[in-house]
Amino acid sequence: MIYYRWKSLVYLCSGGDLQEVIEGHKISLKRRCEHVTEGTNEAGSGTLLNKIYTELYITEGQSEEVDTQHEVSQLERTSKKNIQDTPIKCQDIFKVLSEQQRHIRVVLTNGVAGVGKTFSVQKFSLDWAEGLENQDISLVLPLSCRELNLIRDEQHSLLSLLHVFHPTLQKIRAEDLTVWKLLFIFDGLDESRFSLGFNKHQVIFDVTQVSSVEVLLVNLIQGNLLPSALIWITSRPAAAHQIPPSCVDRITEVRGFTDSQKEEYFRRRSSDEDLSKRIISHIKASRSLHIMCLIPVFCWITAIVLEDTMTRDQRGELPQTLTDLYSHFLRRPEELTEADKELLLKLGRLAFEHLEQGNIMFYSEDLERCGLDVSEVSVYSGVCTEIFKRESVIFQKSVYCFVHLSVQEFLAAFLEYSEPNDFSGFAGLFNNDPATSLDDFLRRALMKSLKSENGHLDLFVRFLHGLSLESNQRILGGLLDQRNSRPETIQKVLNNLKELNSDEISPDRSINIFHCLMEMKDQSVHQEIQEFLKSEKKSERRLSEIHCSALAYLLQMSEEVLDELNLQQYNTSVEGRRRLIPAVRNCRKADSSYRILCFLTHYFCFIHNRLFGSFLSTSHWEVVASAMTSNPSHLRELSLSRNQSLTDAGVKLLSSAMMHPNCRLEMLRLSEISCDSLASALRSNLSHLRVLDLSANTLQDSGVKRLCSGLESPNCKLERLGSVFIFLPIYQLLRW
């Protein structure tokens, strides 16, 4: 077989002079990838990639919950290096790194917006085109999803698709594709506007068979088309779930810049060493700015603002919050005309409407719906070019995007403060029931964001609160009418944040209330928690719910790992204890006066059963399940006996987590169980469960039968079953 493939390759190359075609493709690919842009320049005219490229921090596997949380929350979670992370270079993305790994055909690379996924793809492609890396691959074939969107309604074969997107390959024939080692790169799955139907689709084996773009992609990924071809998919985490885990051989995550790489970036940008030191020092002093600077694009925004602020106005207050920073970024030009303001408002409308839909790439028709003149945007040379990018792609069409998702979120918030004073601009947020005042509007916007499953409005709402301050409205000058910023109004907004109490909000999401306070530059809660942490008599100090959210955030983000978290020592409400749950991610021991509940998460946490008492709901069990499936997971022991709140839904969450590849749970103690889901977990070949204690249960005969179906499975690794009290004979369990 190998001899046949080699003969075919020699024949085709000599007969069709295809080696010359490959060299032509490499030249074309090099021209496409050797330049990158930062902000103002359009594709193909920027800086040389090899001149500015800094090795990004990429790890194998992915962080916990990356597909459900707002991307700023993901950055906060991943801002600290885990000693168990497995770093990998982008050039080695398809290389087998250990004896346990098999051949790697499909790689899925996750990463938040602007973190460097496309830079990694360009660097990989450029190194191949220049003959430096991965020369065992015959052809590297990038296919940007934003470009594929342009032909989503057309029919193509895989061969014709390559001819369209890579014109230098016009001479490539169907038989060439079957004998060469190919790499298809689908960059930006989150930017695609077509759905991938892996469960129901047309099966295609022939590269000349015509079908829709999404069907071709699904068949390529599943291996029906060109089963030996390598596939590399990049995506923001929220869209990565479109690819079934069974189709993926390796998952990697682009984590952005490490601390040393951040400093290297700022030193490289400025010839003034003293200025770069001041910028680095200021970023380190602001937790929110320091975390966001994991993202290369945000480093660029921060550098522009701080360079301008530090050199132009030595006495001016430097930006402390994200709202501060983006207000300065938007207002840097000295003079903005009425036309400028009108254009920004239209961009704000585009930003908000597509923020709700989850779109970050825009086409001519999207701009026109918001009243934007495409030709005006294309030639505009003012502030627009620094927040809104145009990229020319195939067919002489253009794709537009904001330089970063956070810019889109800021402009969406900016739009509201440019609307009439009746707060009717975003009535759609509240089922067409407009808010009546600033404090009413902010309260309702916050509640809507907190109830969102993925937190897609979290940063938008932070910006809304930050822009309510007179200081930020003053920075934006004539772009915003200074309004509704009376001290009594602002105090009412702050009181609403501090007093908000709802058991419908998940503990992780509640932390955004604290962030809104920080964007409004209210340091009181932060200072009170700092004093609380220094206090020796913690049990005597009453903590409100907002105190608990702040404490949970500060504890889990602390560089120091907490030795012990004892919820019983905190004098707070039931809701307050709920809000403290996220803090277990950064503790070694969480205990109280009774027995240990579980051995949990990254730092070998122990949590008592009072933590997971009867006051927990499904959203809280999701936090426990996420700890079981985190990468890596250290959870070995979980005791939930005498827990009345563990419903069937909760057991299903935990059972599903036990079947996750990352889960290492060995002991489970339950009082209320769903035998069906538990039996499924026992049958899973991924389960590590050795001890199951059901001593507090009263099982009926049907439950015993279902449980035994799991115990009898050859995959079941259970070694000890705790005593079970049942009304009916126990011979079924004795058989096991």
PDB file of N, CA and C in Angstrom, residues 96-103 250:
ATOM      1  N   VAL A  96       2.526  13.703  18.479  1.00  0.00           N
ATOM      2  CA  VAL A  96       2.221  12.861  19.629  1.00  0.00           C
ATOM      3  C   VAL A  96       3.266  13.129  20.705  1.00  0.00           C
ATOM      4  N   LEU A  97       2.794  13.523  21.900  1.00  0.00           N
ATOM      5  CA  LEU A  97       3.715  13.952  22.952  1.00  0.00           C
ATOM      6  C   LEU A  97       3.978  12.888  24.002  1.00  0.00           C
ATOM      7  N   SER A  98       3.192  11.812  24.004  1.00  0.00           N
ATOM      8  CA  SER A  98       3.403  10.759  25.000  1.00  0.00           C
ATOM      9  C   SER A  98       3.045   9.413  24.407  1.00  0.00           C
ATOM     10  N   GLU A  99       3.475   8.351  25.085  1.00  0.00           N
ATOM     11  CA  GLU A  99       3.209   7.007  24.592  1.00  0.00           C
ATOM     12  C   GLU A  99       1.727   6.656  24.650  1.00  0.00           C
ATOM     13  N   GLN A 100       0.995   7.350  25.557  1.00  0.00           N
ATOM     14  CA  GLN A 100      -0.422   7.050  25.701  1.00  0.00           C
ATOM     15  C   GLN A 100      -1.251   7.590  24.537  1.00  0.00           C
ATOM     16  N   GLN A 101      -0.728   8.586  23.833  1.00  0.00           N
ATOM     17  CA  GLN A 101      -1.507   9.212  22.772  1.00  0.00           C
ATOM     18  C   GLN A 101      -1.402   8.430  21.463  1.00  0.00           C
ATOM     19  N   ARG A 102      -2.508   8.360  20.772  1.00  0.00           N
ATOM     20  CA  ARG A 102      -2.527   7.721  19.462  1.00  0.00           C
ATOM     21  C   ARG A 102      -2.368   8.794  18.381  1.00  0.00           C
ATOM     22  N   HIS A 103      -2.495   8.368  17.150  1.00  0.00           N
ATOM     23  CA  HIS A 103      -2.404   9.305  16.031  1.00  0.00           C
ATOM     24  C   HIS A 103      -3.399  10.437  16.203  1.00  0.00           C
ATOM     25  N   ARG A 250      -7.453  15.799  20.014  1.00  0.00           N
ATOM     26  CA  ARG A 250      -6.709  16.640  20.954  1.00  0.00           C
ATOM     27  C   ARG A 250      -7.426  17.972  21.117  1.00  0.00           C
TER      28      ARG A 250
END
